[in-house]
One Martini backbone bead per residue (centre of mass of N, CA, C, O) as a GRO file, in nm:
protein
  118
    1MET     BB    1  14.815  13.776  18.716
    2TYR     BB    2  14.951  14.052  18.836
    3SER     BB    3  15.236  14.179  19.003
    4ASP     BB    4  15.143  14.459  19.118
    5TRP     BB    5  14.931  14.356  19.330
    6VAL     BB    6  15.126  14.177  19.484
    7THR     BB    7  15.313  14.400  19.577
    8SER     BB    8  15.099  14.560  19.730
    9VAL     BB    9  15.022  14.335  19.939
   10ASP     BB   10  15.312  14.300  20.040
   11MET     BB   11  15.333  14.584  20.157
   12LEU     BB   12  15.109  14.548  20.365
   13ALA     BB   13  15.253  14.319  20.516
   14ASP     BB   14  15.520  14.473  20.576
   15ALA     BB   15  15.357  14.706  20.743
   16GLY     BB   16  15.115  14.544  20.910
   17ILE     BB   17  14.817  14.555  20.798
   18VAL     BB   18  14.856  14.265  20.714
   19GLY     BB   19  14.878  13.909  20.849
   20PHE     BB   20  14.901  13.796  20.543
   21ASP     BB   21  14.887  13.626  20.237
   22ALA     BB   22  14.694  13.780  20.007
   23ALA     BB   23  14.774  13.659  19.731
   24ALA     BB   24  14.729  13.362  19.810
   25TYR     BB   25  14.432  13.392  19.891
   26VAL     BB   26  14.320  13.490  19.616
   27THR     BB   27  14.450  13.245  19.437
   28GLY     BB   28  14.473  12.968  19.627
   29ALA     BB   29  14.748  12.947  19.740
   30PRO     BB   30  15.002  12.886  19.914
   31ALA     BB   31  15.167  13.020  20.157
   32ARG     BB   32  15.466  13.209  20.174
   33PHE     BB   33  15.364  13.343  20.446
   34ALA     BB   34  15.357  13.454  20.792
   35GLY     BB   35  15.289  13.751  20.805
   36SER     BB   36  15.556  13.899  20.769
   37PRO     BB   37  15.794  13.914  20.560
   38GLN     BB   38  16.131  13.774  20.541
   39TYR     BB   39  16.156  13.941  20.285
   40PRO     BB   40  16.235  14.182  20.088
   41ILE     BB   41  16.106  14.436  19.895
   42TYR     BB   42  16.169  14.529  19.584
   43ASN     BB   43  16.134  14.845  19.437
   44ILE     BB   44  16.040  14.975  19.721
   45PRO     BB   45  15.962  15.215  19.909
   46PRO     BB   46  15.966  15.318  20.209
   47LEU     BB   47  15.762  15.388  20.493
   48MET     BB   48  15.807  15.741  20.547
   49ILE     BB   49  15.624  15.906  20.784
   50GLN     BB   50  15.618  16.251  20.832
   51PRO     BB   51  15.568  16.516  20.992
   52PRO     BB   52  15.529  16.828  20.963
   53ALA     BB   53  15.699  17.105  21.053
   54ASN     BB   54  15.458  17.281  20.948
   55ASP     BB   55  15.097  17.353  21.039
   56GLU     BB   56  15.115  17.636  20.879
   57TYR     BB   57  15.026  17.932  20.713
   58LYS     BB   58  15.259  18.182  20.588
   59SER     BB   59  15.264  18.481  20.465
   60PRO     BB   60  15.489  18.698  20.304
   61GLN     BB   61  15.280  18.904  20.343
   62LYS     BB   62  15.153  19.162  20.534
   63ASN     BB   63  14.904  19.171  20.358
   64GLN     BB   64  14.601  18.966  20.393
   65ALA     BB   65  14.447  19.060  20.158
   66ILE     BB   66  14.280  18.939  19.885
   67VAL     BB   67  14.115  19.203  19.835
   68LYS     BB   68  14.180  19.513  19.666
   69THR     BB   69  14.032  19.808  19.714
   70PRO     BB   70  13.994  20.080  19.561
   71VAL     BB   71  13.959  20.412  19.633
   72TRP     BB   72  13.743  20.497  19.420
   73LYS     BB   73  13.529  20.292  19.522
   74LYS     BB   74  13.500  20.402  19.808
   75VAL     BB   75  13.416  20.691  19.731
   76LEU     BB   76  13.171  20.620  19.556
   77PHE     BB   77  13.014  20.468  19.775
   78GLY     BB   78  13.000  20.703  19.978
   79ALA     BB   79  12.846  20.898  19.793
   80LEU     BB   80  12.599  20.717  19.741
   81ALA     BB   81  12.519  20.675  20.037
   82LEU     BB   82  12.481  20.973  20.112
   83THR     BB   83  12.266  21.036  19.900
   84GLY     BB   84  12.061  20.824  20.000
   85ILE     BB   85  12.024  20.940  20.284
   86VAL     BB   86  11.928  21.223  20.205
   87TRP     BB   87  11.687  21.138  20.029
   88GLY     BB   88  11.543  20.966  20.245
   89GLY     BB   89  11.509  21.197  20.452
   90ALA     BB   90  11.333  21.378  20.273
   91LYS     BB   91  11.103  21.171  20.236
   92LEU     BB   92  11.038  21.128  20.542
   93ARG     BB   93  10.959  21.427  20.601
   94LYS     BB   94  10.704  21.403  20.389
   95MET     BB   95  10.520  21.171  20.494
   96PRO     BB   96  10.282  21.291  20.662
   97SER     BB   97  10.160  21.459  20.426
   98SER     BB   98  10.120  21.218  20.227
   99ILE     BB   99   9.925  21.057  20.406
  100LYS     BB  100   9.709  21.274  20.431
  101ASN     BB  101   9.663  21.302  20.124
  102PHE     BB  102   9.577  21.012  20.071
  103PHE     BB  103   9.319  21.011  20.248
  104THR     BB  104   9.182  21.249  20.114
  105LYS     BB  105   9.176  21.139  19.821
  106THR     BB  106   9.025  20.876  19.885
  107GLY     BB  107   8.769  21.007  20.002
  108ASP     BB  108   8.697  21.180  19.751
  109PHE     BB  109   8.662  20.944  19.556
  110PHE     BB  110   8.421  20.804  19.708
  111LYS     BB  111   8.232  21.047  19.708
  112ASN     BB  112   8.228  21.081  19.390
  113LEU     BB  113   8.127  20.794  19.312
  114PHE     BB  114   7.826  20.824  19.464
  115LYS     BB  115   7.753  21.052  19.298
  116LYS     BB  116   7.518  21.210  19.130
  117LYS     BB  117   7.476  21.272  18.793
  118PRO     BB  118   7.283  21.496  18.583
   0.00000   0.00000   0.00000
């Protein structure tokens, strides 16, 4: 077995995560210690976990927009939308007469369909 995994499980025992000699348990050897090891583990940095000082992100920029749409695109969209609204309004104003014409034409079609031609 490699010594790197032994060092890792010794670190777990030193931190109090496991309460026994895990390396000795895995290899079937007698325990080197019970509980946390009585000797320090060398060449391993101590576990010093500190909470972060700031727990939020603050952008250095005043404008928080992710995507900045150029003015020409806004003007073009406004012109297209206004044109669409005007065109749609003109079509809707002609709608009653076109519905009346549709029913008239449909009725004339069926009348002429059943007429006998000489």
